[in-house]
mmCIF file of C-alpha atoms in Angstrom:
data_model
loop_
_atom_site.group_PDB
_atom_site.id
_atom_site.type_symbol
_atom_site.label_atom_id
_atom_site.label_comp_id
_atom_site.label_asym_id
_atom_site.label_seq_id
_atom_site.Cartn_x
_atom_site.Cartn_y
_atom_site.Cartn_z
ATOM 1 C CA UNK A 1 -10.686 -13.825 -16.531
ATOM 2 C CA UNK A 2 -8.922 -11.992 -13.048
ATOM 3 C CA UNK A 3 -8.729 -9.076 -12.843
ATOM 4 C CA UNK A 4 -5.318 -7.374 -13.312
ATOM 5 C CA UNK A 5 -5.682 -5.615 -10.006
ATOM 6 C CA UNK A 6 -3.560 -3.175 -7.989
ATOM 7 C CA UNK A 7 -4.616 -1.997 -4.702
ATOM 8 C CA UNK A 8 -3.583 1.112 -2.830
ATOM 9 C CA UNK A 9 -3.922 0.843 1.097
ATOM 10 C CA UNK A 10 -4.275 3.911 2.454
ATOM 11 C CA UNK A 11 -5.433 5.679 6.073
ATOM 12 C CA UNK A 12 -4.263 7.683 8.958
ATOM 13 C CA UNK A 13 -0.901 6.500 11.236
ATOM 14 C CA UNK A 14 -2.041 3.891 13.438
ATOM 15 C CA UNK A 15 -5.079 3.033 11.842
ATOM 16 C CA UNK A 16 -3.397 -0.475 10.996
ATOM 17 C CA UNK A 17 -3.265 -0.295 7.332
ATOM 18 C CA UNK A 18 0.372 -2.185 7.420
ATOM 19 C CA UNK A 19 -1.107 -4.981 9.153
ATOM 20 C CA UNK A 20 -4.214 -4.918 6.647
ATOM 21 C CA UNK A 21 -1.475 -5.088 3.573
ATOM 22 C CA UNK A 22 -0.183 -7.897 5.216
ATOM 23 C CA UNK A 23 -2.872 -10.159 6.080
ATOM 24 C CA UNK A 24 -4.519 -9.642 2.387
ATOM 25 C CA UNK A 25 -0.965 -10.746 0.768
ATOM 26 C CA UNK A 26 -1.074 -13.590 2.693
ATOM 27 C CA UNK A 27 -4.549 -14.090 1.771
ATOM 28 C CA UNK A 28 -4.006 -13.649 -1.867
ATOM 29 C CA UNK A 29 -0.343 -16.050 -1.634
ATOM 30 C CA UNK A 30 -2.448 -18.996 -0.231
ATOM 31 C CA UNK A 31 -4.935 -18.338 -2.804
ATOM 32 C CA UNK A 32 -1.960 -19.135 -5.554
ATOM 33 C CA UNK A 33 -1.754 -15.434 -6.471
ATOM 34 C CA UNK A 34 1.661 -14.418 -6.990
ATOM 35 C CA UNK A 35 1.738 -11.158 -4.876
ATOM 36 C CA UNK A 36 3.884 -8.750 -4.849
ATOM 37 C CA UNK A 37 3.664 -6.354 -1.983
ATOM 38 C CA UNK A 38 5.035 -2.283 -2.322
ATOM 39 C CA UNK A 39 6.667 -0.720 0.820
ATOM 40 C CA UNK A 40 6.089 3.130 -0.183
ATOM 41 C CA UNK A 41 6.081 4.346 3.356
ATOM 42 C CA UNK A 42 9.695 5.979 4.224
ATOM 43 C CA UNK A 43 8.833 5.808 7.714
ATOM 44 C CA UNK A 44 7.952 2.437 8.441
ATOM 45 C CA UNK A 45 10.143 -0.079 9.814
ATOM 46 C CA UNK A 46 7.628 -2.863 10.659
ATOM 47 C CA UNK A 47 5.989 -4.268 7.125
ATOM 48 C CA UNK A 48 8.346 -6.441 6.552
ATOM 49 C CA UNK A 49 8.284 -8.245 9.645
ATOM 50 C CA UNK A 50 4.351 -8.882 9.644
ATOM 51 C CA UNK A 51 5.272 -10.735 6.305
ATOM 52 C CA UNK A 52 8.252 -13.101 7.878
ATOM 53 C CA UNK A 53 10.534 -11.196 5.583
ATOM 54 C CA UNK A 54 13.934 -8.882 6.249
ATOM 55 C CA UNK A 55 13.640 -5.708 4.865
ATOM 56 C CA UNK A 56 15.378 -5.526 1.350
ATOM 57 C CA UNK A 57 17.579 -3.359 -0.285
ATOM 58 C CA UNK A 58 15.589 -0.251 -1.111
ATOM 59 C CA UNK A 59 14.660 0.644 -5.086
ATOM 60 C CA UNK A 60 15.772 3.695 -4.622
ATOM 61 C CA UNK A 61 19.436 2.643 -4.389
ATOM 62 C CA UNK A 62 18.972 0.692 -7.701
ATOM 63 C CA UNK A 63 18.331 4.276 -9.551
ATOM 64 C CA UNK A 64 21.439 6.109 -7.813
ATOM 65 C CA UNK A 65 20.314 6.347 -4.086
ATOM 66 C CA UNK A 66 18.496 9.783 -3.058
ATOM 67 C CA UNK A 67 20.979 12.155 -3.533
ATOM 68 C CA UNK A 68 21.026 10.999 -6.936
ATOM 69 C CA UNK A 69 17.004 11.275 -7.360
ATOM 70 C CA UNK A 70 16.865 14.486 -5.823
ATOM 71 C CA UNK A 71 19.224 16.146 -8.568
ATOM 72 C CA UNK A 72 17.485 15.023 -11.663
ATOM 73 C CA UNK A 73 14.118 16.526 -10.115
ATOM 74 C CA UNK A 74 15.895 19.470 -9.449
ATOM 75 C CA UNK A 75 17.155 19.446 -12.965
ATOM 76 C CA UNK A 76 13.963 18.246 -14.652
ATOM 77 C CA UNK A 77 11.301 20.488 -12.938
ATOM 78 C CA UNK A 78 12.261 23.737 -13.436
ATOM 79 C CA UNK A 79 12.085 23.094 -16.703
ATOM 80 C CA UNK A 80 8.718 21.678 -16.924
ATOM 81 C CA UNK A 81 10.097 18.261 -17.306
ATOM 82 C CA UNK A 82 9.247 14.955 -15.890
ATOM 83 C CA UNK A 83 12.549 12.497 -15.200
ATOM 84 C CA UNK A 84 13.042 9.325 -16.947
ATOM 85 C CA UNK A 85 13.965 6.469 -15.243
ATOM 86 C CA UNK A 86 12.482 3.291 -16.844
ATOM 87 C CA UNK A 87 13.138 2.582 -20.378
ATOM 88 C CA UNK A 88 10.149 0.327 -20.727
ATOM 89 C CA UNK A 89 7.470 -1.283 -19.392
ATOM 90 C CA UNK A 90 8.720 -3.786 -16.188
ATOM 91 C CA UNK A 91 7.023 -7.160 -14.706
ATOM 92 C CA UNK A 92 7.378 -8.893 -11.608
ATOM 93 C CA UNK A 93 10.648 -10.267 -13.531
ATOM 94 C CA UNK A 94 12.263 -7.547 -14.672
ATOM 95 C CA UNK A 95 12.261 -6.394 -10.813
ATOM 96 C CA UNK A 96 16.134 -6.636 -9.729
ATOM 97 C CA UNK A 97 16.121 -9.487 -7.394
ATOM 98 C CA UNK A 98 18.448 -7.710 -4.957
ATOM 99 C CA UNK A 99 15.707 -5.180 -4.214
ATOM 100 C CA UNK A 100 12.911 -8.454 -3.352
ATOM 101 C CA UNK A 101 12.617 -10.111 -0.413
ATOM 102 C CA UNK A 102 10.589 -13.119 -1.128
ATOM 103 C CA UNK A 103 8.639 -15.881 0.736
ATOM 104 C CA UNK A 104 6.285 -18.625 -0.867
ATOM 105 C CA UNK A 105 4.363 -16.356 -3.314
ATOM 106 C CA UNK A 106 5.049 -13.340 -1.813
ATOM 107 C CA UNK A 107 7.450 -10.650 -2.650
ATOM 108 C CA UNK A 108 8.506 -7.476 -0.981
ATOM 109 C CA UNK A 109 9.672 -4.444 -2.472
ATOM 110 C CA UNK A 110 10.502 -1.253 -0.475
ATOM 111 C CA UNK A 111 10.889 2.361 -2.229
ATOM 112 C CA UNK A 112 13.051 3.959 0.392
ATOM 113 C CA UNK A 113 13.237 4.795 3.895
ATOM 114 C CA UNK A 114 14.083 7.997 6.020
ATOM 115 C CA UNK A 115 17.449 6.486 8.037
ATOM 116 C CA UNK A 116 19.220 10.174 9.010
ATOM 117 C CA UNK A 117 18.592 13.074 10.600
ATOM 118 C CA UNK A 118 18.595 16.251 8.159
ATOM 119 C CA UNK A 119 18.640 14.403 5.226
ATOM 120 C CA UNK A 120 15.476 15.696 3.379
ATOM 121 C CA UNK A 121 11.843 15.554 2.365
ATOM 122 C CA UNK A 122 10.587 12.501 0.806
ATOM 123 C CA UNK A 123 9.527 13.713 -2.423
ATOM 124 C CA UNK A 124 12.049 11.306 -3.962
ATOM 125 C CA UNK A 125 10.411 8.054 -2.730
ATOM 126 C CA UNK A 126 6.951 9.211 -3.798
ATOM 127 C CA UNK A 127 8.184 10.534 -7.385
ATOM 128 C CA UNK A 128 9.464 7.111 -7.925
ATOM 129 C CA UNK A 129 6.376 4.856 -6.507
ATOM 130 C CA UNK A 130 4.540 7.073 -8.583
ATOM 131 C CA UNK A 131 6.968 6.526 -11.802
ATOM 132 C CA UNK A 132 7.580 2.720 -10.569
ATOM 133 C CA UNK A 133 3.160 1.551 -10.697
ATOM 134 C CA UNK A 134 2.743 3.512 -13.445
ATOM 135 C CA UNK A 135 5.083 1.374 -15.254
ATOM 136 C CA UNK A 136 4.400 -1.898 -13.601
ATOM 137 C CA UNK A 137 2.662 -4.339 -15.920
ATOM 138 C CA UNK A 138 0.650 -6.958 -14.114
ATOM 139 C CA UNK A 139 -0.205 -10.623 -15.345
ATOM 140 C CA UNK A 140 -3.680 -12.385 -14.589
ATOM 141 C CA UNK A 141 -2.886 -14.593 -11.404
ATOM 142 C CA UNK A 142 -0.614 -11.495 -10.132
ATOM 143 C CA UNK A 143 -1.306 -8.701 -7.914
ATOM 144 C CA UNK A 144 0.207 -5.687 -6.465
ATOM 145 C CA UNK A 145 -0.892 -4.635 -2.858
ATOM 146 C CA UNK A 146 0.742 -1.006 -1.961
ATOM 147 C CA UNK A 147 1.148 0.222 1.475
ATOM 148 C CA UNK A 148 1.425 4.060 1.866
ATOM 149 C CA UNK A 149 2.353 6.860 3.953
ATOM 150 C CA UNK A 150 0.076 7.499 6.533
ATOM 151 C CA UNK A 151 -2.153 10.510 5.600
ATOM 152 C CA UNK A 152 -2.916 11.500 2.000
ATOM 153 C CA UNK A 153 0.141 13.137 0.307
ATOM 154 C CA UNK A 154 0.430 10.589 -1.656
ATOM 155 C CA UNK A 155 -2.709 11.700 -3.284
ATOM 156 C CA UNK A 156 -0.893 14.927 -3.895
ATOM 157 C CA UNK A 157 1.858 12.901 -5.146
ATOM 158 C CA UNK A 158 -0.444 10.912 -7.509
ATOM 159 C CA UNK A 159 0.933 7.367 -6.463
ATOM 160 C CA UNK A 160 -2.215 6.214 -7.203
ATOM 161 C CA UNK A 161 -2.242 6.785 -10.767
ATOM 162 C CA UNK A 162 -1.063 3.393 -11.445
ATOM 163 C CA UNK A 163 -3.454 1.440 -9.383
ATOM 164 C CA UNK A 164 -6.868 0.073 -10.070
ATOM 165 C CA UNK A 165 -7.960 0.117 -6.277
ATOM 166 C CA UNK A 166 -7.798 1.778 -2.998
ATOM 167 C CA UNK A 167 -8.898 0.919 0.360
ATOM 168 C CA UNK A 168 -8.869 2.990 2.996
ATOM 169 C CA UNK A 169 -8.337 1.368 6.549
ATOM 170 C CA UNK A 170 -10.241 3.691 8.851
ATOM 171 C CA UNK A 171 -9.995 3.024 13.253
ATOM 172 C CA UNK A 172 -12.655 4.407 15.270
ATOM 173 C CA UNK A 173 -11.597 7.827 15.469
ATOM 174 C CA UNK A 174 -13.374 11.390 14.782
ATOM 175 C CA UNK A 175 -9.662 11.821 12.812
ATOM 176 C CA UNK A 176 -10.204 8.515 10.306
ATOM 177 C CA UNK A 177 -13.544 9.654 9.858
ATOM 178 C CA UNK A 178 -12.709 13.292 8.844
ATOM 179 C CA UNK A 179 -10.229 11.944 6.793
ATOM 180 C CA UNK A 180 -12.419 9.382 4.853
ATOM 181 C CA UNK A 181 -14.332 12.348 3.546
ATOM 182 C CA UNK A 182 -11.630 13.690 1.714
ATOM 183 C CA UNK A 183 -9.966 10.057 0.706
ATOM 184 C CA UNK A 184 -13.518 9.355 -0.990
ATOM 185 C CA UNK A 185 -13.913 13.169 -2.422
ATOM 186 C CA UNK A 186 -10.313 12.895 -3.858
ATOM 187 C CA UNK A 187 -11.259 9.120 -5.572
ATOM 188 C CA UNK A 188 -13.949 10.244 -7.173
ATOM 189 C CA UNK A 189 -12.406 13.016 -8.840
ATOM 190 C CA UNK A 190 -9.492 10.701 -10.133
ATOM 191 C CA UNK A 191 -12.068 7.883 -11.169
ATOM 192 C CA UNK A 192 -10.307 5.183 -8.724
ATOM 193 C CA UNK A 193 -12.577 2.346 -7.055
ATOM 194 C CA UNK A 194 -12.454 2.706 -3.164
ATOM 195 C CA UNK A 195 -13.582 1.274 -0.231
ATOM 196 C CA UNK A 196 -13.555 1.450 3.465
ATOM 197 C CA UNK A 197 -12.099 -1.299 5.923
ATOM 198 C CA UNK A 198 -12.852 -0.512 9.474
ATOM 199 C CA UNK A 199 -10.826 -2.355 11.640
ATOM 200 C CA UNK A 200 -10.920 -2.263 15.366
ATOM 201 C CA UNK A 201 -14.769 -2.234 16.184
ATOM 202 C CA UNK A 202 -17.085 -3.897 18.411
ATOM 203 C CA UNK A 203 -20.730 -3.727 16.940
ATOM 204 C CA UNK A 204 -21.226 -0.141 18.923
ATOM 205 C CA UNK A 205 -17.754 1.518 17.578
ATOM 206 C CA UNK A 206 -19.059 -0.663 14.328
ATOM 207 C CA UNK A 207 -22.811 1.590 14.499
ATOM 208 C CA UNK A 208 -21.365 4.882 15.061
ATOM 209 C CA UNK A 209 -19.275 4.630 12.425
ATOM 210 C CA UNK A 210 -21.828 3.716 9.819
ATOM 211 C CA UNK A 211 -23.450 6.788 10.451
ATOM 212 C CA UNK A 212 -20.479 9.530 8.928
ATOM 213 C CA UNK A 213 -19.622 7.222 6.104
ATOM 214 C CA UNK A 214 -21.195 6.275 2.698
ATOM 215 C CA UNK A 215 -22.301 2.866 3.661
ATOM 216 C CA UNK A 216 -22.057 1.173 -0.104
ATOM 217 C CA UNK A 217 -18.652 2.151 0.137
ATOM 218 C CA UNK A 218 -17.476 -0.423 3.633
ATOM 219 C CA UNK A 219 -16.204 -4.066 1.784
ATOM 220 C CA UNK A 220 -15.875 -5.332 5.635
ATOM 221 C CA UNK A 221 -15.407 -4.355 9.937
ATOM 222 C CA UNK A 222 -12.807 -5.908 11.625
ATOM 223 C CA UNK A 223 -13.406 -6.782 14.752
ATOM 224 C CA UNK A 224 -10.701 -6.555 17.690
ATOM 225 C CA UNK A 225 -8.044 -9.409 17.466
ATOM 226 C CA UNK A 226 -5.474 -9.601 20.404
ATOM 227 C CA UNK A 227 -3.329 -12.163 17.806
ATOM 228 C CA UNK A 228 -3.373 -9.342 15.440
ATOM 229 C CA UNK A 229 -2.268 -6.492 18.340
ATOM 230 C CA UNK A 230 0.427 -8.489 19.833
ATOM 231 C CA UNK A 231 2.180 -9.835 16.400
ATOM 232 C CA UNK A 232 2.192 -6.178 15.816
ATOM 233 C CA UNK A 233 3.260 -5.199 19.043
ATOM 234 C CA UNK A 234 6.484 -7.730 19.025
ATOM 235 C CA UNK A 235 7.081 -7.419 15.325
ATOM 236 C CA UNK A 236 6.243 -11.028 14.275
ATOM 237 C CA UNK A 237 5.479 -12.717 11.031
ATOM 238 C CA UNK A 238 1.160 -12.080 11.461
ATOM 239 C CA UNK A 239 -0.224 -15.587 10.768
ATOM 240 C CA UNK A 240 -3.924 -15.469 11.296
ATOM 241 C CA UNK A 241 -6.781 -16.221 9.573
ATOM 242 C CA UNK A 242 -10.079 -13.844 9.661
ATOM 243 C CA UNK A 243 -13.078 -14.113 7.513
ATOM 244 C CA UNK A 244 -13.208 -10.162 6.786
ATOM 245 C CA UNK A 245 -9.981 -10.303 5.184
ATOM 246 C CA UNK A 246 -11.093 -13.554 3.113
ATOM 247 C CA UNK A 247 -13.850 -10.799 1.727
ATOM 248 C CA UNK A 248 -11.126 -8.514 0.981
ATOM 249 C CA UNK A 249 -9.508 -10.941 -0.452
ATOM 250 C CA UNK A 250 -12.717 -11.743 -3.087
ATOM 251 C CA UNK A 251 -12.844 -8.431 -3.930
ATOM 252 C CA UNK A 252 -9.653 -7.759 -5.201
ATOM 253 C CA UNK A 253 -9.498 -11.458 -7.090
ATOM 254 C CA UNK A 254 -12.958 -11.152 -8.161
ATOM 255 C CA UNK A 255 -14.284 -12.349 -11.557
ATOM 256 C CA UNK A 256 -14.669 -10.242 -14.915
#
């Protein structure tokens, strides 16, 4: 039996977790895995693009539009209260179709996006990825693959609650590696499975690495790809094929 699997990707800005959502969808899609992928960060223009989709109308909209959001949490908090805004459970059906983008097995959904200036925090998109995978009920032959924020407020958020794994896409940087500690400190205190991609290394970057991190916890390296850079670069729909994302790829559709 599969897994029911979601998977949180996570890391620092730049560290190319986008384009490691990407590639596993694609991954997972040719693998007949209906996949549905979850835009959560409000500041990223460029997801939808590595998937050869346009960017659809946000979720947020579909519960009132921000505005809206914001003044039931400022309603509902004060009071100790949590807002309601799904009456039951949802599957990938039950999604409004406006709000997907879809291509062969894959489907995009975004949250919400930042678009003005002064227009406020974005507590409201996190409150409702949070609100939106806890609710989400996944099939066997589906799975969700969530691309975050860069940093770890959504950890403060608790967006991932609702999913059953997390990788963490680390570059070679002293600033991924500082950050790994507390990605892997904060897992293990919510009981979440996590690994580390590093992507970007030669065998020395690759080395030094190995030495700050918990070594059980790397599923794969990625080496340097100039396909990879310049699709990402020029904004294009990322069609390559690597054998550390084909691991990644096991892991999250591996056997019971």
């Amino acid at each position: 039996m599969v897994i029911k699997m979601k998977t949180l990707v996570c890391g620092k800005g730049g560290s190319g977790k986008s384009t490691v959502a990407a590639l596993l969808a694609k991954s997972m899609d040719r693998r007949g895995y209906r996949v549905l992928v979850v835009d959560s960060d409000e500041s990223n223009y460029g997801l939808h693009r590595l998937l050869g989709l346009d960017l659809p109308e946000p979720l947020m909209s579909f519960f009132g539009g921000k505005k809206e959001m914001i003044g039931k949490m400022m309603k509902a908090f004060p009071k100790g209260e949590q807002i309601k805004l799904f009456d039951g459970k949802w599957g990938f059906d039950d999604i409004p179709r406006e709000h997907l983008a879809t291509k062969n097995g894959i489907s995009l959904l975004a949250i919400g996006k930042i678009h003005d200036f002064g227009e406020g925090c974005a507590c409201p998109m996190g409150a409702l990825a949070k609100m939106f995978l806890d609710n989400l009920e996944v099939k066997e032959s589906e799975v969700v693959i969530v691309d975050t924020e860069a940093g770890i407020e959504h950890f403060g958020r608790g967006v991932e609650q609702g999913c059953d794994m997390i990788l963490a896409v680390l570059d070679p940087t002293y600033e991924s590696l500082q950050l790994s500690k507390k990605i892997l400190d904060i897992s293990q205190k919510i009981g979440k499975d996590l690994r580390f991609v590093l992507n970007r290394v030669d065998s020395d970057r690759e080395e030094a690495m190995l030495k700050s991190l918990a070594n059980d916890r790397v599923a794969v390296a990625i080496p340097e790809d100039k396909r990879i850079f310049m699709a990402g670069l020029v904004g294009e729909d990322i069609d390559v094929r690597i054998d550390e994302i084909e691991k990644l790829a096991d892991l999250v559709g591996a056997k019971a």
